[in-house]
């Protein structure tokens, strides 16, 4: 039977970049798994735990909570780091992400030669060895952390979980994600990188 | 044991985010430039299947491993808050090409700049905690 694959062929199949429909279904699968395990699918609250661990609970009531109730999320997040390590070292794609020619051409104007950073990150813009790279990393991280907590959720919490539960606040938050994302991409980034 | 299960789901999450290419800065950038369908396809399929699956779990009164029914604690609606928070988040998401989940996965890939990004996100979270009394909720 052609359909039956041996383990090596399975591994090769898994290492290919996945079709968007397979990827979307896999993300929904993780949502179901987390829901069945009695927890919500949300990542950004992990930053709140980091604040607690760093001692913010002594300065501000918002960070005063029982960390034990958040262990599961920290385990999930550290699993994500491990999953990234495994994927990077044992499941390498044969080729970088097949992004559109239009994007590749436009990025040349910013001095980005695709596929730098394995097709995952423009390392010429975001380098830990440049002042600009570090400042942008801090600024971007700050906006994500602030916005996620003010909105009480990030992409996983609102765009996936919240929408799956048909929550209007989540839909409005996702619209906000796109207002911010489009403003950054079309107005601000051309000023920073152009 | 329970923590190991969540760690294992996290590993699957890291692999899914990598193979879907949703962790790629380039994928997020081309999404916001509307130059590819890829990310819209992923989010669209995840949302549609998510709605159907969660509906079915509620409909059939599925019991979770913590012996609860599937439910969601709704936020109170405040359009101004959701839009302002979403916009701040979106500005950072588009700049970094990564939302919180991918930040951790990218760290696993060995992109050390994400230690700075995660530090920034933690500082942003702390700042929210300090100023939240002055923001509309």
JSON list of N, CA, C and O in Angstrom, two decimals, chain A residues 15 18 23 32 36 38 60 77 79 81 85 91 93 97 100 103 106 119-120 126 141-142 150-151 155 165 169 176 182 185-186, chain B residues 10-11 19-21 24-25 29-30 32 35 49 58 64-66 81-82 85-86 90 95 99 104 108 120-121 125 127 129 136:
[
{"chain": "A", "resi": 15, "resn": "UNK", "atom": "N", "xyz": [8.36, 17.16, 8.52]},
{"chain": "A", "resi": 15, "resn": "UNK", "atom": "CA", "xyz": [9.38, 18.22, 8.39]},
{"chain": "A", "resi": 15, "resn": "UNK", "atom": "C", "xyz": [9.08, 19.22, 7.28]},
{"chain": "A", "resi": 15, "resn": "UNK", "atom": "O", "xyz": [9.63, 20.30, 7.27]},
{"chain": "A", "resi": 18, "resn": "UNK", "atom": "N", "xyz": [4.02, 22.99, 6.53]},
{"chain": "A", "resi": 18, "resn": "UNK", "atom": "CA", "xyz": [2.65, 22.48, 6.46]},
{"chain": "A", "resi": 18, "resn": "UNK", "atom": "C", "xyz": [1.76, 23.43, 5.67]},
{"chain": "A", "resi": 18, "resn": "UNK", "atom": "O", "xyz": [1.92, 24.65, 5.69]},
{"chain": "A", "resi": 23, "resn": "UNK", "atom": "N", "xyz": [-2.20, 23.53, 9.22]},
{"chain": "A", "resi": 23, "resn": "UNK", "atom": "CA", "xyz": [-1.72, 24.33, 10.35]},
{"chain": "A", "resi": 23, "resn": "UNK", "atom": "C", "xyz": [-2.87, 24.88, 11.17]},
{"chain": "A", "resi": 23, "resn": "UNK", "atom": "O", "xyz": [-2.85, 24.83, 12.41]},
{"chain": "A", "resi": 32, "resn": "UNK", "atom": "N", "xyz": [-8.57, 22.72, 21.55]},
{"chain": "A", "resi": 32, "resn": "UNK", "atom": "CA", "xyz": [-9.46, 21.68, 22.10]},
{"chain": "A", "resi": 32, "resn": "UNK", "atom": "C", "xyz": [-8.76, 20.91, 23.23]},
{"chain": "A", "resi": 32, "resn": "UNK", "atom": "O", "xyz": [-9.37, 20.61, 24.25]},
{"chain": "A", "resi": 36, "resn": "UNK", "atom": "N", "xyz": [-10.05, 20.77, 26.94]},
{"chain": "A", "resi": 36, "resn": "UNK", "atom": "CA", "xyz": [-10.37, 19.48, 27.54]},
{"chain": "A", "resi": 36, "resn": "UNK", "atom": "C", "xyz": [-9.57, 19.27, 28.84]},
{"chain": "A", "resi": 36, "resn": "UNK", "atom": "O", "xyz": [-10.05, 18.67, 29.80]},
{"chain": "A", "resi": 38, "resn": "UNK", "atom": "N", "xyz": [-9.07, 21.46, 30.83]},
{"chain": "A", "resi": 38, "resn": "UNK", "atom": "CA", "xyz": [-9.68, 22.35, 31.83]},
{"chain": "A", "resi": 38, "resn": "UNK", "atom": "C", "xyz": [-9.03, 23.70, 31.94]},
{"chain": "A", "resi": 38, "resn": "UNK", "atom": "O", "xyz": [-9.21, 24.42, 32.92]},
{"chain": "A", "resi": 60, "resn": "UNK", "atom": "N", "xyz": [2.66, 46.13, 43.82]},
{"chain": "A", "resi": 60, "resn": "UNK", "atom": "CA", "xyz": [1.43, 46.38, 43.09]},
{"chain": "A", "resi": 60, "resn": "UNK", "atom": "C", "xyz": [0.51, 45.18, 43.25]},
{"chain": "A", "resi": 60, "resn": "UNK", "atom": "O", "xyz": [0.90, 44.04, 42.98]},
{"chain": "A", "resi": 77, "resn": "UNK", "atom": "N", "xyz": [4.37, 27.17, 28.38]},
{"chain": "A", "resi": 77, "resn": "UNK", "atom": "CA", "xyz": [5.23, 28.14, 27.71]},
{"chain": "A", "resi": 77, "resn": "UNK", "atom": "C", "xyz": [6.66, 27.59, 27.57]},
{"chain": "A", "resi": 77, "resn": "UNK", "atom": "O", "xyz": [7.29, 27.71, 26.51]},
{"chain": "A", "resi": 79, "resn": "UNK", "atom": "N", "xyz": [7.35, 24.49, 27.46]},
{"chain": "A", "resi": 79, "resn": "UNK", "atom": "CA", "xyz": [7.20, 23.46, 26.42]},
{"chain": "A", "resi": 79, "resn": "UNK", "atom": "C", "xyz": [7.33, 24.07, 25.03]},
{"chain": "A", "resi": 79, "resn": "UNK", "atom": "O", "xyz": [7.92, 23.48, 24.13]},
{"chain": "A", "resi": 81, "resn": "UNK", "atom": "N", "xyz": [9.14, 26.64, 24.20]},
{"chain": "A", "resi": 81, "resn": "UNK", "atom": "CA", "xyz": [10.57, 26.85, 23.94]},
{"chain": "A", "resi": 81, "resn": "UNK", "atom": "C", "xyz": [11.21, 25.53, 23.50]},
{"chain": "A", "resi": 81, "resn": "UNK", "atom": "O", "xyz": [11.93, 25.47, 22.50]},
{"chain": "A", "resi": 85, "resn": "UNK", "atom": "N", "xyz": [12.97, 24.39, 19.95]},
{"chain": "A", "resi": 85, "resn": "UNK", "atom": "CA", "xyz": [14.30, 23.79, 19.86]},
{"chain": "A", "resi": 85, "resn": "UNK", "atom": "C", "xyz": [14.26, 22.48, 19.06]},
{"chain": "A", "resi": 85, "resn": "UNK", "atom": "O", "xyz": [15.09, 22.25, 18.18]},
{"chain": "A", "resi": 91, "resn": "UNK", "atom": "N", "xyz": [13.58, 18.87, 12.90]},
{"chain": "A", "resi": 91, "resn": "UNK", "atom": "CA", "xyz": [12.49, 18.89, 11.91]},
{"chain": "A", "resi": 91, "resn": "UNK", "atom": "C", "xyz": [12.71, 20.03, 10.91]},
{"chain": "A", "resi": 91, "resn": "UNK", "atom": "O", "xyz": [11.78, 20.73, 10.53]},
{"chain": "A", "resi": 93, "resn": "UNK", "atom": "N", "xyz": [12.94, 22.32, 7.84]},
{"chain": "A", "resi": 93, "resn": "UNK", "atom": "CA", "xyz": [12.29, 22.32, 6.54]},
{"chain": "A", "resi": 93, "resn": "UNK", "atom": "C", "xyz": [13.37, 22.25, 5.46]},
{"chain": "A", "resi": 93, "resn": "UNK", "atom": "O", "xyz": [14.45, 22.81, 5.62]},
{"chain": "A", "resi": 97, "resn": "UNK", "atom": "N", "xyz": [10.51, 29.46, 4.32]},
{"chain": "A", "resi": 97, "resn": "UNK", "atom": "CA", "xyz": [9.10, 29.79, 4.04]},
{"chain": "A", "resi": 97, "resn": "UNK", "atom": "C", "xyz": [8.97, 30.42, 2.65]},
{"chain": "A", "resi": 97, "resn": "UNK", "atom": "O", "xyz": [9.74, 31.30, 2.28]},
{"chain": "A", "resi": 100, "resn": "UNK", "atom": "N", "xyz": [5.84, 35.60, -0.43]},
{"chain": "A", "resi": 100, "resn": "UNK", "atom": "CA", "xyz": [5.55, 36.11, -1.77]},
{"chain": "A", "resi": 100, "resn": "UNK", "atom": "C", "xyz": [6.71, 36.94, -2.33]},
{"chain": "A", "resi": 100, "resn": "UNK", "atom": "O", "xyz": [7.46, 37.57, -1.58]},
{"chain": "A", "resi": 103, "resn": "UNK", "atom": "N", "xyz": [6.71, 40.63, -1.37]},
{"chain": "A", "resi": 103, "resn": "UNK", "atom": "CA", "xyz": [7.28, 40.95, -0.06]},
{"chain": "A", "resi": 103, "resn": "UNK", "atom": "C", "xyz": [8.80, 40.93, -0.12]},
{"chain": "A", "resi": 103, "resn": "UNK", "atom": "O", "xyz": [9.47, 41.81, 0.45]},
{"chain": "A", "resi": 106, "resn": "UNK", "atom": "N", "xyz": [10.03, 44.08, -1.86]},
{"chain": "A", "resi": 106, "resn": "UNK", "atom": "CA", "xyz": [9.87, 45.26, -1.00]},
{"chain": "A", "resi": 106, "resn": "UNK", "atom": "C", "xyz": [10.91, 45.29, 0.11]},
{"chain": "A", "resi": 106, "resn": "UNK", "atom": "O", "xyz": [11.45, 46.35, 0.45]},
{"chain": "A", "resi": 119, "resn": "UNK", "atom": "N", "xyz": [14.71, 32.40, 7.13]},
{"chain": "A", "resi": 119, "resn": "UNK", "atom": "CA", "xyz": [13.34, 32.73, 6.71]},
{"chain": "A", "resi": 119, "resn": "UNK", "atom": "C", "xyz": [12.42, 32.97, 7.90]},
{"chain": "A", "resi": 119, "resn": "UNK", "atom": "O", "xyz": [11.20, 32.97, 7.76]},
{"chain": "A", "resi": 120, "resn": "UNK", "atom": "N", "xyz": [13.01, 33.15, 9.09]},
{"chain": "A", "resi": 120, "resn": "UNK", "atom": "CA", "xyz": [12.19, 33.33, 10.29]},
{"chain": "A", "resi": 120, "resn": "UNK", "atom": "C", "xyz": [12.29, 34.74, 10.87]},
{"chain": "A", "resi": 120, "resn": "UNK", "atom": "O", "xyz": [11.33, 35.23, 11.47]},
{"chain": "A", "resi": 126, "resn": "UNK", "atom": "N", "xyz": [16.91, 43.07, 13.37]},
{"chain": "A", "resi": 126, "resn": "UNK", "atom": "CA", "xyz": [16.78, 42.75, 14.80]},
{"chain": "A", "resi": 126, "resn": "UNK", "atom": "C", "xyz": [18.01, 41.96, 15.26]},
{"chain": "A", "resi": 126, "resn": "UNK", "atom": "O", "xyz": [17.98, 40.75, 15.32]},
{"chain": "A", "resi": 141, "resn": "UNK", "atom": "N", "xyz": [8.42, 44.61, 22.34]},
{"chain": "A", "resi": 141, "resn": "UNK", "atom": "CA", "xyz": [8.02, 43.74, 23.44]},
{"chain": "A", "resi": 141, "resn": "UNK", "atom": "C", "xyz": [7.13, 44.49, 24.42]},
{"chain": "A", "resi": 141, "resn": "UNK", "atom": "O", "xyz": [6.11, 43.98, 24.88]},
{"chain": "A", "resi": 142, "resn": "UNK", "atom": "N", "xyz": [7.51, 45.74, 24.71]},
{"chain": "A", "resi": 142, "resn": "UNK", "atom": "CA", "xyz": [6.74, 46.56, 25.65]},
{"chain": "A", "resi": 142, "resn": "UNK", "atom": "C", "xyz": [5.30, 46.73, 25.17]},
{"chain": "A", "resi": 142, "resn": "UNK", "atom": "O", "xyz": [4.34, 46.54, 25.92]},
{"chain": "A", "resi": 150, "resn": "UNK", "atom": "N", "xyz": [-3.57, 44.91, 29.05]},
{"chain": "A", "resi": 150, "resn": "UNK", "atom": "CA", "xyz": [-4.69, 45.86, 29.05]},
{"chain": "A", "resi": 150, "resn": "UNK", "atom": "C", "xyz": [-5.90, 45.22, 28.38]},
{"chain": "A", "resi": 150, "resn": "UNK", "atom": "O", "xyz": [-7.04, 45.36, 28.83]},
{"chain": "A", "resi": 151, "resn": "UNK", "atom": "N", "xyz": [-5.68, 44.49, 27.31]},
{"chain": "A", "resi": 151, "resn": "UNK", "atom": "CA", "xyz": [-6.78, 43.86, 26.60]},
{"chain": "A", "resi": 151, "resn": "UNK", "atom": "C", "xyz": [-7.15, 42.51, 27.19]},
{"chain": "A", "resi": 151, "resn": "UNK", "atom": "O", "xyz": [-8.07, 41.85, 26.72]},
{"chain": "A", "resi": 155, "resn": "UNK", "atom": "N", "xyz": [-3.05, 36.97, 20.92]},
{"chain": "A", "resi": 155, "resn": "UNK", "atom": "CA", "xyz": [-3.60, 36.30, 19.75]},
{"chain": "A", "resi": 155, "resn": "UNK", "atom": "C", "xyz": [-4.26, 34.97, 20.11]},
{"chain": "A", "resi": 155, "resn": "UNK", "atom": "O", "xyz": [-5.33, 34.65, 19.61]},
{"chain": "A", "resi": 165, "resn": "UNK", "atom": "N", "xyz": [-15.29, 31.15, 21.34]},
{"chain": "A", "resi": 165, "resn": "UNK", "atom": "CA", "xyz": [-16.41, 31.26, 22.28]},
{"chain": "A", "resi": 165, "resn": "UNK", "atom": "C", "xyz": [-17.36, 32.40, 21.88]},
{"chain": "A", "resi": 165, "resn": "UNK", "atom": "O", "xyz": [-18.19, 32.82, 22.70]},
{"chain": "A", "resi": 169, "resn": "UNK", "atom": "N", "xyz": [-16.13, 41.19, 22.77]},
{"chain": "A", "resi": 169, "resn": "UNK", "atom": "CA", "xyz": [-14.91, 41.92, 23.16]},
{"chain": "A", "resi": 169, "resn": "UNK", "atom": "C", "xyz": [-13.66, 41.39, 22.43]},
{"chain": "A", "resi": 169, "resn": "UNK", "atom": "O", "xyz": [-12.79, 42.16, 22.06]},
{"chain": "A", "resi": 176, "resn": "UNK", "atom": "N", "xyz": [-8.63, 45.74, 16.75]},
{"chain": "A", "resi": 176, "resn": "UNK", "atom": "CA", "xyz": [-7.56, 46.59, 17.26]},
{"chain": "A", "resi": 176, "resn": "UNK", "atom": "C", "xyz": [-6.18, 46.07, 16.85]},
{"chain": "A", "resi": 176, "resn": "UNK", "atom": "O", "xyz": [-5.31, 46.84, 16.44]},
{"chain": "A", "resi": 182, "resn": "UNK", "atom": "N", "xyz": [-1.50, 47.30, 10.96]},
{"chain": "A", "resi": 182, "resn": "UNK", "atom": "CA", "xyz": [-1.45, 47.99, 9.67]},
{"chain": "A", "resi": 182, "resn": "UNK", "atom": "C", "xyz": [-0.76, 49.35, 9.81]},
{"chain": "A", "resi": 182, "resn": "UNK", "atom": "O", "xyz": [0.02, 49.74, 8.94]},
{"chain": "A", "resi": 185, "resn": "UNK", "atom": "N", "xyz": [2.97, 48.58, 10.04]},
{"chain": "A", "resi": 185, "resn": "UNK", "atom": "CA", "xyz": [3.54, 48.06, 8.79]},
{"chain": "A", "resi": 185, "resn": "UNK", "atom": "C", "xyz": [3.60, 49.12, 7.70]},
{"chain": "A", "resi": 185, "resn": "UNK", "atom": "O", "xyz": [4.60, 49.22, 6.97]},
{"chain": "A", "resi": 186, "resn": "UNK", "atom": "N", "xyz": [2.55, 49.93, 7.58]},
{"chain": "A", "resi": 186, "resn": "UNK", "atom": "CA", "xyz": [2.45, 50.85, 6.44]},
{"chain": "A", "resi": 186, "resn": "UNK", "atom": "C", "xyz": [2.94, 52.26, 6.75]},
{"chain": "A", "resi": 186, "resn": "UNK", "atom": "O", "xyz": [3.36, 52.99, 5.84]},
{"chain": "B", "resi": 10, "resn": "UNK", "atom": "N", "xyz": [2.83, 22.05, 25.15]},
{"chain": "B", "resi": 10, "resn": "UNK", "atom": "CA", "xyz": [3.67, 23.18, 24.75]},
{"chain": "B", "resi": 10, "resn": "UNK", "atom": "C", "xyz": [4.65, 22.77, 23.65]},
{"chain": "B", "resi": 10, "resn": "UNK", "atom": "O", "xyz": [4.87, 23.52, 22.70]},
{"chain": "B", "resi": 11, "resn": "UNK", "atom": "N", "xyz": [5.23, 21.58, 23.77]},
{"chain": "B", "resi": 11, "resn": "UNK", "atom": "CA", "xyz": [6.15, 21.09, 22.74]},
{"chain": "B", "resi": 11, "resn": "UNK", "atom": "C", "xyz": [5.41, 20.97, 21.40]},
{"chain": "B", "resi": 11, "resn": "UNK", "atom": "O", "xyz": [5.91, 21.43, 20.36]},
{"chain": "B", "resi": 19, "resn": "UNK", "atom": "N", "xyz": [6.17, 24.69, 12.03]},
{"chain": "B", "resi": 19, "resn": "UNK", "atom": "CA", "xyz": [5.85, 24.09, 10.73]},
{"chain": "B", "resi": 19, "resn": "UNK", "atom": "C", "xyz": [4.78, 24.87, 9.99]},
{"chain": "B", "resi": 19, "resn": "UNK", "atom": "O", "xyz": [4.72, 24.83, 8.77]},
{"chain": "B", "resi": 20, "resn": "UNK", "atom": "N", "xyz": [3.93, 25.60, 10.73]},
{"chain": "B", "resi": 20, "resn": "UNK", "atom": "CA", "xyz": [2.92, 26.43, 10.06]},
{"chain": "B", "resi": 20, "resn": "UNK", "atom": "C", "xyz": [3.56, 27.72, 9.54]},
{"chain": "B", "resi": 20, "resn": "UNK", "atom": "O", "xyz": [2.94, 28.46, 8.79]},
{"chain": "B", "resi": 21, "resn": "UNK", "atom": "N", "xyz": [4.80, 27.98, 9.98]},
{"chain": "B", "resi": 21, "resn": "UNK", "atom": "CA", "xyz": [5.55, 29.19, 9.65]},
{"chain": "B", "resi": 21, "resn": "UNK", "atom": "C", "xyz": [4.94, 30.44, 10.28]},
{"chain": "B", "resi": 21, "resn": "UNK", "atom": "O", "xyz": [5.30, 31.57, 9.94]},
{"chain": "B", "resi": 24, "resn": "UNK", "atom": "N", "xyz": [7.26, 32.98, 11.75]},
{"chain": "B", "resi": 24, "resn": "UNK", "atom": "CA", "xyz": [8.17, 33.75, 10.89]},
{"chain": "B", "resi": 24, "resn": "UNK", "atom": "C", "xyz": [7.77, 35.22, 10.82]},
{"chain": "B", "resi": 24, "resn": "UNK", "atom": "O", "xyz": [6.63, 35.55, 10.48]},
{"chain": "B", "resi": 25, "resn": "UNK", "atom": "N", "xyz": [8.72, 36.08, 11.13]},
{"chain": "B", "resi": 25, "resn": "UNK", "atom": "CA", "xyz": [8.51, 37.54, 11.00]},
{"chain": "B", "resi": 25, "resn": "UNK", "atom": "C", "xyz": [8.03, 37.85, 9.59]},
{"chain": "B", "resi": 25, "resn": "UNK", "atom": "O", "xyz": [7.16, 38.70, 9.38]},
{"chain": "B", "resi": 29, "resn": "UNK", "atom": "N", "xyz": [4.74, 39.87, 8.33]},
{"chain": "B", "resi": 29, "resn": "UNK", "atom": "CA", "xyz": [4.91, 41.09, 7.54]},
{"chain": "B", "resi": 29, "resn": "UNK", "atom": "C", "xyz": [4.12, 41.01, 6.24]},
{"chain": "B", "resi": 29, "resn": "UNK", "atom": "O", "xyz": [3.43, 41.96, 5.87]},
{"chain": "B", "resi": 30, "resn": "UNK", "atom": "N", "xyz": [4.19, 39.88, 5.55]},
{"chain": "B", "resi": 30, "resn": "UNK", "atom": "CA", "xyz": [3.45, 39.77, 4.28]},
{"chain": "B", "resi": 30, "resn": "UNK", "atom": "C", "xyz": [1.94, 39.73, 4.55]},
{"chain": "B", "resi": 30, "resn": "UNK", "atom": "O", "xyz": [1.16, 40.20, 3.73]},
{"chain": "B", "resi": 32, "resn": "UNK", "atom": "N", "xyz": [0.37, 41.53, 6.92]},
{"chain": "B", "resi": 32, "resn": "UNK", "atom": "CA", "xyz": [-0.07, 42.92, 7.08]},
{"chain": "B", "resi": 32, "resn": "UNK", "atom": "C", "xyz": [0.07, 43.71, 5.79]},
{"chain": "B", "resi": 32, "resn": "UNK", "atom": "O", "xyz": [-0.51, 44.78, 5.66]},
{"chain": "B", "resi": 35, "resn": "UNK", "atom": "N", "xyz": [-0.02, 40.45, 1.04]},
{"chain": "B", "resi": 35, "resn": "UNK", "atom": "CA", "xyz": [0.65, 39.90, -0.14]},
{"chain": "B", "resi": 35, "resn": "UNK", "atom": "C", "xyz": [0.63, 38.38, -0.17]},
{"chain": "B", "resi": 35, "resn": "UNK", "atom": "O", "xyz": [1.25, 37.77, -1.03]},
{"chain": "B", "resi": 49, "resn": "UNK", "atom": "N", "xyz": [-12.89, 26.16, 12.81]},
{"chain": "B", "resi": 49, "resn": "UNK", "atom": "CA", "xyz": [-12.90, 24.87, 13.51]},
{"chain": "B", "resi": 49, "resn": "UNK", "atom": "C", "xyz": [-13.05, 25.09, 15.01]},
{"chain": "B", "resi": 49, "resn": "UNK", "atom": "O", "xyz": [-13.73, 24.32, 15.68]},
{"chain": "B", "resi": 58, "resn": "UNK", "atom": "N", "xyz": [-19.66, 22.22, 24.18]},
{"chain": "B", "resi": 58, "resn": "UNK", "atom": "CA", "xyz": [-20.71, 22.76, 25.06]},
{"chain": "B", "resi": 58, "resn": "UNK", "atom": "C", "xyz": [-22.01, 21.99, 24.86]},
{"chain": "B", "resi": 58, "resn": "UNK", "atom": "O", "xyz": [-22.70, 21.63, 25.82]},
{"chain": "B", "resi": 64, "resn": "UNK", "atom": "N", "xyz": [-14.37, 18.36, 31.46]},
{"chain": "B", "resi": 64, "resn": "UNK", "atom": "CA", "xyz": [-12.92, 18.52, 31.32]},
{"chain": "B", "resi": 64, "resn": "UNK", "atom": "C", "xyz": [-12.22, 17.65, 32.35]},
{"chain": "B", "resi": 64, "resn": "UNK", "atom": "O", "xyz": [-12.87, 17.08, 33.24]},
{"chain": "B", "resi": 65, "resn": "UNK", "atom": "N", "xyz": [-10.91, 17.55, 32.24]},
{"chain": "B", "resi": 65, "resn": "UNK", "atom": "CA", "xyz": [-10.14, 16.74, 33.19]},
{"chain": "B", "resi": 65, "resn": "UNK", "atom": "C", "xyz": [-10.21, 17.33, 34.60]},
{"chain": "B", "resi": 65, "resn": "UNK", "atom": "O", "xyz": [-9.89, 16.66, 35.58]},
{"chain": "B", "resi": 66, "resn": "UNK", "atom": "N", "xyz": [-10.59, 18.59, 34.73]},
{"chain": "B", "resi": 66, "resn": "UNK", "atom": "CA", "xyz": [-10.76, 19.20, 36.06]},
{"chain": "B", "resi": 66, "resn": "UNK", "atom": "C", "xyz": [-12.20, 19.11, 36.51]},
{"chain": "B", "resi": 66, "resn": "UNK", "atom": "O", "xyz": [-12.63, 19.79, 37.42]},
{"chain": "B", "resi": 81, "resn": "UNK", "atom": "N", "xyz": [-11.62, 50.47, 25.42]},
{"chain": "B", "resi": 81, "resn": "UNK", "atom": "CA", "xyz": [-10.55, 49.67, 26.01]},
{"chain": "B", "resi": 81, "resn": "UNK", "atom": "C", "xyz": [-10.05, 48.61, 25.01]},
{"chain": "B", "resi": 81, "resn": "UNK", "atom": "O", "xyz": [-8.84, 48.50, 24.78]},
{"chain": "B", "resi": 82, "resn": "UNK", "atom": "N", "xyz": [-10.97, 47.85, 24.42]},
{"chain": "B", "resi": 82, "resn": "UNK", "atom": "CA", "xyz": [-10.56, 46.77, 23.52]},
{"chain": "B", "resi": 82, "resn": "UNK", "atom": "C", "xyz": [-9.78, 47.31, 22.33]},
{"chain": "B", "resi": 82, "resn": "UNK", "atom": "O", "xyz": [-8.78, 46.73, 21.91]},
{"chain": "B", "resi": 85, "resn": "UNK", "atom": "N", "xyz": [-6.25, 48.72, 23.61]},
{"chain": "B", "resi": 85, "resn": "UNK", "atom": "CA", "xyz": [-5.36, 47.61, 23.97]},
{"chain": "B", "resi": 85, "resn": "UNK", "atom": "C", "xyz": [-4.95, 46.84, 22.72]},
{"chain": "B", "resi": 85, "resn": "UNK", "atom": "O", "xyz": [-3.77, 46.53, 22.52]},
{"chain": "B", "resi": 86, "resn": "UNK", "atom": "N", "xyz": [-5.92, 46.56, 21.86]},
{"chain": "B", "resi": 86, "resn": "UNK", "atom": "CA", "xyz": [-5.64, 45.81, 20.64]},
{"chain": "B", "resi": 86, "resn": "UNK", "atom": "C", "xyz": [-4.65, 46.55, 19.75]},
{"chain": "B", "resi": 86, "resn": "UNK", "atom": "O", "xyz": [-3.74, 45.96, 19.18]},
{"chain": "B", "resi": 90, "resn": "UNK", "atom": "N", "xyz": [-1.12, 45.34, 18.53]},
{"chain": "B", "resi": 90, "resn": "UNK", "atom": "CA", "xyz": [-0.90, 45.18, 17.10]},
{"chain": "B", "resi": 90, "resn": "UNK", "atom": "C", "xyz": [0.35, 45.91, 16.62]},
{"chain": "B", "resi": 90, "resn": "UNK", "atom": "O", "xyz": [1.08, 45.40, 15.76]},
{"chain": "B", "resi": 95, "resn": "UNK", "atom": "N", "xyz": [5.68, 45.00, 14.40]},
{"chain": "B", "resi": 95, "resn": "UNK", "atom": "CA", "xyz": [7.10, 45.37, 14.42]},
{"chain": "B", "resi": 95, "resn": "UNK", "atom": "C", "xyz": [7.97, 44.13, 14.61]},
{"chain": "B", "resi": 95, "resn": "UNK", "atom": "O", "xyz": [8.94, 43.91, 13.88]},
{"chain": "B", "resi": 99, "resn": "UNK", "atom": "N", "xyz": [3.86, 37.38, 18.16]},
{"chain": "B", "resi": 99, "resn": "UNK", "atom": "CA", "xyz": [3.01, 37.61, 19.32]},
{"chain": "B", "resi": 99, "resn": "UNK", "atom": "C", "xyz": [3.56, 36.74, 20.46]},
{"chain": "B", "resi": 99, "resn": "UNK", "atom": "O", "xyz": [4.58, 36.06, 20.27]},
{"chain": "B", "resi": 104, "resn": "UNK", "atom": "N", "xyz": [8.26, 32.71, 22.52]},
{"chain": "B", "resi": 104, "resn": "UNK", "atom": "CA", "xyz": [8.91, 31.62, 23.25]},
{"chain": "B", "resi": 104, "resn": "UNK", "atom": "C", "xyz": [9.45, 30.57, 22.28]},
{"chain": "B", "resi": 104, "resn": "UNK", "atom": "O", "xyz": [10.53, 30.02, 22.49]},
{"chain": "B", "resi": 108, "resn": "UNK", "atom": "N", "xyz": [13.40, 29.21, 21.50]},
{"chain": "B", "resi": 108, "resn": "UNK", "atom": "CA", "xyz": [13.84, 27.82, 21.35]},
{"chain": "B", "resi": 108, "resn": "UNK", "atom": "C", "xyz": [14.63, 27.59, 20.08]},
{"chain": "B", "resi": 108, "resn": "UNK", "atom": "O", "xyz": [15.49, 26.70, 20.01]},
{"chain": "B", "resi": 120, "resn": "UNK", "atom": "N", "xyz": [11.13, 43.00, 27.41]},
{"chain": "B", "resi": 120, "resn": "UNK", "atom": "CA", "xyz": [10.30, 44.15, 27.07]},
{"chain": "B", "resi": 120, "resn": "UNK", "atom": "C", "xyz": [8.83, 43.88, 27.36]},
{"chain": "B", "resi": 120, "resn": "UNK", "atom": "O", "xyz": [8.12, 44.73, 27.92]},
{"chain": "B", "resi": 121, "resn": "UNK", "atom": "N", "xyz": [8.36, 42.69, 27.01]},
{"chain": "B", "resi": 121, "resn": "UNK", "atom": "CA", "xyz": [6.95, 42.34, 27.23]},
{"chain": "B", "resi": 121, "resn": "UNK", "atom": "C", "xyz": [6.64, 42.27, 28.73]},
{"chain": "B", "resi": 121, "resn": "UNK", "atom": "O", "xyz": [5.56, 42.68, 29.17]},
{"chain": "B", "resi": 125, "resn": "UNK", "atom": "N", "xyz": [4.01, 44.59, 30.71]},
{"chain": "B", "resi": 125, "resn": "UNK", "atom": "CA", "xyz": [3.00, 44.02, 31.60]},
{"chain": "B", "resi": 125, "resn": "UNK", "atom": "C", "xyz": [3.06, 44.71, 32.97]},
{"chain": "B", "resi": 125, "resn": "UNK", "atom": "O", "xyz": [2.04, 45.06, 33.55]},
{"chain": "B", "resi": 127, "resn": "UNK", "atom": "N", "xyz": [4.21, 47.72, 33.62]},
{"chain": "B", "resi": 127, "resn": "UNK", "atom": "CA", "xyz": [3.73, 49.09, 33.48]},
{"chain": "B", "resi": 127, "resn": "UNK", "atom": "C", "xyz": [2.21, 49.13, 33.49]},
{"chain": "B", "resi": 127, "resn": "UNK", "atom": "O", "xyz": [1.61, 49.99, 34.13]},
{"chain": "B", "resi": 129, "resn": "UNK", "atom": "N", "xyz": [0.26, 47.04, 34.99]},
{"chain": "B", "resi": 129, "resn": "UNK", "atom": "CA", "xyz": [-0.16, 46.80, 36.37]},
{"chain": "B", "resi": 129, "resn": "UNK", "atom": "C", "xyz": [-0.10, 48.06, 37.22]},
{"chain": "B", "resi": 129, "resn": "UNK", "atom": "O", "xyz": [-0.95, 48.29, 38.08]},
{"chain": "B", "resi": 136, "resn": "UNK", "atom": "N", "xyz": [-9.27, 53.47, 31.03]},
{"chain": "B", "resi": 136, "resn": "UNK", "atom": "CA", "xyz": [-10.66, 53.03, 30.97]},
{"chain": "B", "resi": 136, "resn": "UNK", "atom": "C", "xyz": [-10.75, 51.51, 30.89]},
{"chain": "B", "resi": 136, "resn": "UNK", "atom": "O", "xyz": [-9.99, 50.88, 30.15]}
]
